[in-house]
């Protein structure tokens, strides 16, 4: 079941489409990696999903709630860790969380209990009563995560959550994301850092210039990407001296003397094996090249290819 859905969601600023007819589906209880370069439209999408800005056209639904019609209801069930924000420096970590708990009208006793549990969760228990102005960037990021969880949200929106974190802090944050998923939360994880999205996400959407280029599980994305252009590598025992191939392909070439590289519109490994055997060649190895997520991302975003 989808917890987030959009229908042609669009936002135009001064003639520029920051988000362009976005059709997004996010499954309940999953980690959805929203991957794209800086300026791709990731933050604008989150703001639209939270009802913090109004779309130019299109619709968005979170947990079945129409975001435009009931933005307050969406905020009640959502948590948001913005990319560029800072807790109040003159307040302690605990005071920051209690302050934000008031927006959700959480009773004082319950808020204190929740805040202390969250500070423990993000590793800030020892700094609970220290002024945030003295915190490191990593400590502030962890406090912002706790702040986003103060209302025990169904959906957690994380916008570039590892900004400013050292490698250890980034690893710890990703571990927290996995723990929160185990609790049943849906996590919308927006980032331009491919390895971290790849590590934590159940499904991924790649966005560039406001357009969703491709989405699905990592395996689904790879299959969609190679559809219509399969790369097959064949190694033979004998040196290759081929004039033509009578199987359906786009192009082929001999690499070295004993390797054949084939591009085809479908997986033609069986036909290749049969024809090469008929021509007297012994096939030592034949395999389909599966692109990495990085290759998919680089070609889709920077190579001009569309889904």
Short mmCIF file of C-alpha atoms in Angstrom, two decimals:
data_model
loop_
_atom_site.label_atom_id
_atom_site.label_comp_id
_atom_site.label_asym_id
_atom_site.label_seq_id
_atom_site.Cartn_x
_atom_site.Cartn_y
_atom_site.Cartn_z
CA UNK A 1 0.00 0.00 0.00
CA UNK A 2 1.30 3.44 -0.93
CA UNK A 3 1.57 6.07 1.77
CA UNK A 4 2.73 8.84 -0.58
CA UNK A 5 1.25 9.46 -4.02
CA UNK A 6 1.47 12.39 -6.39
CA UNK A 7 -0.40 13.13 -9.60
CA UNK A 8 1.39 15.42 -12.07
CA UNK A 9 2.70 17.48 -9.15
CA UNK A 10 4.24 20.67 -10.51
CA UNK A 11 5.81 23.80 -9.05
CA UNK A 12 6.86 26.73 -11.23
CA UNK A 13 9.03 29.60 -9.96
CA UNK A 14 9.44 32.60 -12.28
CA UNK A 15 8.90 30.45 -15.35
CA UNK A 16 11.20 27.64 -14.16
CA UNK A 17 9.72 24.24 -13.36
CA UNK A 18 11.33 23.24 -10.08
CA UNK A 19 9.09 20.15 -10.04
CA UNK A 20 7.67 19.00 -13.35
CA UNK A 21 4.61 16.70 -13.50
CA UNK A 22 5.90 14.39 -10.78
CA UNK A 23 4.14 11.04 -10.41
CA UNK A 24 5.54 9.41 -7.32
CA UNK A 25 4.60 6.28 -5.36
CA UNK A 26 6.11 5.44 -1.96
CA UNK A 27 5.16 2.25 -0.12
CA UNK A 28 4.15 2.35 3.52
CA UNK A 29 6.91 1.20 5.89
CA UNK A 30 9.68 1.57 3.31
CA UNK A 31 12.77 3.72 2.95
CA UNK A 32 12.43 5.68 -0.29
CA UNK A 33 15.65 7.18 -1.58
CA UNK A 34 15.05 10.40 -3.50
CA UNK A 35 18.26 10.81 -5.45
CA UNK A 36 19.34 13.75 -7.57
CA UNK A 37 22.00 16.42 -8.01
CA UNK A 38 21.81 19.73 -6.18
CA UNK A 39 19.02 21.84 -7.65
CA UNK A 40 17.15 18.83 -9.02
CA UNK A 41 13.90 19.65 -7.18
CA UNK A 42 14.25 17.37 -4.16
CA UNK A 43 13.65 20.00 -1.47
CA UNK A 44 10.77 21.57 -3.41
CA UNK A 45 9.12 18.15 -3.65
CA UNK A 46 9.36 17.66 0.12
CA UNK A 47 7.92 21.11 0.79
CA UNK A 48 5.01 20.30 -1.53
CA UNK A 49 4.40 16.96 0.20
CA UNK A 50 4.32 18.68 3.58
CA UNK A 51 1.96 21.41 2.42
CA UNK A 52 4.55 24.09 3.19
CA UNK A 53 4.22 25.47 -0.36
CA UNK A 54 1.36 25.22 -2.83
CA UNK A 55 1.71 23.42 -6.17
CA UNK A 56 1.22 25.21 -9.47
CA UNK A 57 -0.75 22.18 -10.57
CA UNK A 58 -1.24 18.54 -9.66
CA UNK A 59 -2.09 16.74 -6.43
CA UNK A 60 -0.26 15.12 -3.53
CA UNK A 61 -1.52 12.63 -0.95
CA UNK A 62 0.17 11.50 2.27
CA UNK A 63 -1.47 8.59 4.10
CA UNK A 64 -4.53 9.20 1.94
CA UNK A 65 -4.77 12.86 3.01
CA UNK A 66 -5.05 15.50 0.29
CA UNK A 67 -2.12 17.78 1.13
CA UNK A 68 -3.70 20.90 -0.39
CA UNK A 69 -7.01 20.43 1.35
CA UNK A 70 -5.70 19.35 4.77
CA UNK A 71 -2.08 20.51 5.20
CA UNK A 72 -2.35 20.62 9.00
CA UNK A 73 -3.45 16.98 9.12
CA UNK A 74 -0.43 16.02 7.02
CA UNK A 75 1.91 17.90 9.35
CA UNK A 76 0.47 16.05 12.35
CA UNK A 77 1.59 12.68 10.98
CA UNK A 78 4.86 13.86 9.44
CA UNK A 79 8.34 14.67 10.69
CA UNK A 80 10.74 16.88 8.76
CA UNK A 81 14.50 17.24 9.03
CA UNK A 82 15.39 20.13 6.70
CA UNK A 83 18.70 20.40 4.86
CA UNK A 84 19.44 23.91 6.05
CA UNK A 85 18.27 24.54 9.58
CA UNK A 86 19.65 24.86 13.07
CA UNK A 87 18.18 24.29 16.54
CA UNK A 88 17.87 27.33 18.80
CA UNK A 89 21.43 27.97 20.07
CA UNK A 90 20.44 29.60 23.37
CA UNK A 91 18.31 26.62 24.41
CA UNK A 92 19.55 23.26 25.59
CA UNK A 93 18.94 20.11 23.56
CA UNK A 94 16.10 19.13 25.89
CA UNK A 95 14.56 22.61 25.82
CA UNK A 96 14.63 22.59 22.00
CA UNK A 97 12.66 19.35 21.90
CA UNK A 98 10.16 20.51 24.54
CA UNK A 99 9.64 23.73 22.60
CA UNK A 100 8.77 21.85 19.41
CA UNK A 101 6.57 19.43 21.34
CA UNK A 102 4.29 22.40 22.12
CA UNK A 103 3.44 22.75 18.41
CA UNK A 104 1.89 19.28 18.58
CA UNK A 105 0.18 20.01 21.91
CA UNK A 106 1.94 17.10 23.57
CA UNK A 107 1.32 17.18 27.36
CA UNK A 108 4.40 18.30 29.33
CA UNK A 109 4.99 15.01 31.13
CA UNK A 110 4.64 12.99 27.92
CA UNK A 111 6.84 15.48 26.04
CA UNK A 112 9.65 15.19 28.61
CA UNK A 113 9.54 11.40 28.47
CA UNK A 114 9.53 11.42 24.67
CA UNK A 115 12.34 13.99 24.45
CA UNK A 116 14.60 12.04 26.78
CA UNK A 117 13.98 8.83 24.83
CA UNK A 118 14.85 10.60 21.58
CA UNK A 119 18.02 12.12 22.99
CA UNK A 120 19.03 8.61 24.01
CA UNK A 121 18.17 7.34 20.53
CA UNK A 122 20.37 9.89 18.77
CA UNK A 123 23.21 9.66 21.27
CA UNK A 124 22.75 13.04 22.97
CA UNK A 125 21.69 12.02 26.47
CA UNK A 126 24.89 13.35 28.00
CA UNK A 127 24.35 16.70 26.29
CA UNK A 128 20.65 17.03 27.12
CA UNK A 129 21.12 20.14 29.28
CA UNK A 130 23.91 21.78 27.30
CA UNK A 131 23.29 24.88 25.18
CA UNK A 132 23.04 23.98 21.51
CA UNK A 133 25.25 26.92 20.54
CA UNK A 134 28.23 24.89 21.76
CA UNK A 135 27.28 21.79 19.75
CA UNK A 136 29.29 20.47 16.83
CA UNK A 137 27.62 20.25 13.41
CA UNK A 138 27.12 16.53 13.88
CA UNK A 139 25.45 17.01 17.25
CA UNK A 140 23.10 19.61 15.77
CA UNK A 141 22.17 17.22 12.95
CA UNK A 142 21.35 14.49 15.45
CA UNK A 143 19.23 16.92 17.46
CA UNK A 144 17.37 17.92 14.31
CA UNK A 145 16.58 14.26 13.71
CA UNK A 146 15.25 13.94 17.26
CA UNK A 147 13.20 17.08 16.69
CA UNK A 148 11.67 15.57 13.53
CA UNK A 149 10.61 12.55 15.60
CA UNK A 150 9.10 14.40 18.57
CA UNK A 151 5.51 13.79 17.37
CA UNK A 152 6.17 10.09 16.64
CA UNK A 153 5.37 10.59 12.93
CA UNK A 154 4.15 7.98 10.47
CA UNK A 155 6.26 9.53 7.71
CA UNK A 156 9.70 11.02 8.19
CA UNK A 157 11.12 13.38 5.57
CA UNK A 158 14.92 13.68 5.67
CA UNK A 159 16.41 16.31 3.36
CA UNK A 160 20.17 15.79 2.89
CA UNK A 161 20.38 14.42 6.46
CA UNK A 162 24.13 13.73 6.45
CA UNK A 163 25.08 17.33 5.58
CA UNK A 164 28.06 18.31 7.72
CA UNK A 165 28.46 14.88 9.29
CA UNK A 166 31.81 13.13 9.47
CA UNK A 167 31.95 9.54 8.12
CA UNK A 168 31.22 8.04 11.55
CA UNK A 169 28.22 10.32 12.05
CA UNK A 170 26.89 9.48 8.59
CA UNK A 171 27.14 5.76 9.33
CA UNK A 172 25.32 6.22 12.65
CA UNK A 173 22.55 8.19 10.98
CA UNK A 174 22.02 5.47 8.37
CA UNK A 175 21.83 2.92 11.17
CA UNK A 176 19.15 5.06 12.84
CA UNK A 177 17.20 5.14 9.58
CA UNK A 178 17.22 1.35 9.45
CA UNK A 179 16.09 1.17 13.10
CA UNK A 180 13.23 3.59 12.44
CA UNK A 181 12.11 1.51 9.49
CA UNK A 182 11.94 -1.52 11.80
CA UNK A 183 9.53 0.49 13.94
CA UNK A 184 7.23 0.73 10.93
CA UNK A 185 7.97 4.30 9.89
CA UNK A 186 8.09 5.37 6.26
CA UNK A 187 11.24 7.35 5.53
CA UNK A 188 11.60 9.70 2.57
CA UNK A 189 15.39 9.99 2.32
CA UNK A 190 16.49 12.79 0.00
CA UNK A 191 20.15 13.04 -0.94
CA UNK A 192 22.63 13.74 -3.73
CA UNK A 193 25.04 11.15 -2.28
CA UNK A 194 24.47 7.97 -4.24
CA UNK A 195 26.22 5.40 -1.97
CA UNK A 196 24.16 6.32 1.10
CA UNK A 197 20.89 6.21 -0.83
CA UNK A 198 21.92 2.86 -2.30
CA UNK A 199 22.72 1.49 1.16
CA UNK A 200 19.51 2.34 3.01
CA UNK A 201 16.75 2.44 0.40
CA UNK A 202 14.16 -0.18 -0.49
CA UNK A 203 13.19 1.81 -3.56
CA UNK A 204 14.78 4.78 -5.30
CA UNK A 205 13.56 7.63 -7.48
CA UNK A 206 16.08 9.57 -9.57
CA UNK A 207 15.14 13.19 -10.22
CA UNK A 208 16.82 15.82 -12.39
CA UNK A 209 15.60 19.27 -13.49
CA UNK A 210 12.33 18.62 -11.69
CA UNK A 211 11.55 15.43 -13.62
CA UNK A 212 11.39 11.93 -12.21
CA UNK A 213 13.62 9.99 -14.59
CA UNK A 214 13.17 6.49 -13.20
CA UNK A 215 11.97 4.77 -10.03
CA UNK A 216 11.66 1.35 -8.43
CA UNK A 217 13.83 -1.10 -6.54
CA UNK A 218 17.49 -1.10 -7.49
CA UNK A 219 17.00 -4.26 -9.55
CA UNK A 220 13.93 -2.82 -11.27
CA UNK A 221 15.81 0.37 -12.12
CA UNK A 222 18.67 -1.59 -13.65
CA UNK A 223 16.25 -3.70 -15.72
CA UNK A 224 14.37 -0.63 -16.93
CA UNK A 225 17.63 1.07 -17.79
CA UNK A 226 19.05 -1.72 -19.94
CA UNK A 227 15.72 -2.52 -21.63
CA UNK A 228 16.22 -2.31 -25.37
CA UNK A 229 20.02 -2.17 -25.14
CA UNK A 230 21.57 -5.28 -23.63
CA UNK A 231 25.34 -5.53 -23.38
CA UNK A 232 26.61 -9.10 -23.71
CA UNK A 233 30.22 -10.20 -23.41
CA UNK A 234 31.42 -13.49 -24.92
CA UNK A 235 34.84 -15.08 -24.45
CA UNK A 236 35.96 -17.90 -26.73
CA UNK A 237 38.78 -20.44 -26.61
CA UNK A 238 39.74 -19.76 -30.22
CA UNK A 239 40.66 -16.43 -31.82
CA UNK A 240 37.62 -14.84 -33.41
CA UNK A 241 37.39 -14.27 -37.14
CA UNK A 242 33.74 -13.41 -37.67
CA UNK A 243 32.36 -11.62 -40.73
CA UNK A 244 28.71 -11.57 -39.67
CA UNK A 245 26.25 -12.73 -37.01
CA UNK A 246 22.72 -13.87 -37.82
CA UNK A 247 21.09 -13.02 -34.50
CA UNK A 248 19.07 -9.91 -33.70
CA UNK A 249 21.48 -7.25 -32.48
CA UNK A 250 22.19 -3.56 -32.66
CA UNK A 251 25.96 -3.74 -33.09
CA UNK A 252 28.92 -5.93 -32.27
CA UNK A 253 32.69 -5.79 -32.16
CA UNK A 254 35.64 -8.01 -31.38
CA UNK A 255 37.67 -6.88 -28.38
CA UNK A 256 41.19 -8.27 -28.43
CA UNK A 257 41.21 -11.57 -30.28
CA UNK A 258 38.96 -13.79 -28.18
CA UNK A 259 36.24 -11.51 -26.80
CA UNK A 260 33.05 -10.52 -28.55
CA UNK A 261 31.05 -7.50 -27.36
CA UNK A 262 27.41 -7.43 -28.47
CA UNK A 263 24.65 -4.83 -28.06
CA UNK A 264 21.15 -6.20 -28.59
CA UNK A 265 17.53 -5.20 -28.05
CA UNK A 266 16.94 -8.29 -25.91
CA UNK A 267 18.87 -11.02 -24.13
CA UNK A 268 20.18 -13.16 -27.03
CA UNK A 269 22.74 -15.22 -25.13
CA UNK A 270 21.21 -18.56 -26.14
CA UNK A 271 21.18 -17.63 -29.83
CA UNK A 272 24.74 -16.34 -29.65
CA UNK A 273 25.93 -19.50 -27.97
CA UNK A 274 24.22 -21.65 -30.61
CA UNK A 275 25.58 -19.67 -33.58
CA UNK A 276 29.13 -19.48 -32.27
CA UNK A 277 29.08 -23.24 -31.61
CA UNK A 278 27.86 -23.82 -35.17
CA UNK A 279 30.74 -21.69 -36.43
CA UNK A 280 33.18 -23.92 -34.55
CA UNK A 281 33.97 -21.71 -31.57
CA UNK A 282 34.19 -22.94 -27.98
CA UNK A 283 32.52 -20.46 -25.65
CA UNK A 284 34.46 -20.14 -22.40
CA UNK A 285 32.26 -17.44 -20.84
CA UNK A 286 29.12 -15.52 -21.79
CA UNK A 287 27.44 -13.00 -19.54
CA UNK A 288 25.06 -10.08 -19.53
CA UNK A 289 26.55 -6.87 -18.17
CA UNK A 290 24.35 -5.37 -15.45
CA UNK A 291 25.01 -1.67 -14.86
CA UNK A 292 25.72 -0.35 -11.39
CA UNK A 293 23.36 2.20 -9.89
CA UNK A 294 26.13 4.75 -10.35
CA UNK A 295 26.27 4.04 -14.10
CA UNK A 296 22.50 4.38 -14.34
CA UNK A 297 22.55 7.65 -12.40
CA UNK A 298 25.41 9.16 -14.38
CA UNK A 299 23.92 8.35 -17.77
CA UNK A 300 20.37 9.36 -16.89
CA UNK A 301 21.32 12.63 -15.22
CA UNK A 302 24.37 13.65 -17.20
CA UNK A 303 24.18 11.55 -20.36
CA UNK A 304 20.87 12.80 -21.66
CA UNK A 305 19.15 9.42 -21.65
CA UNK A 306 15.54 9.18 -20.46
CA UNK A 307 13.59 6.23 -19.17
#
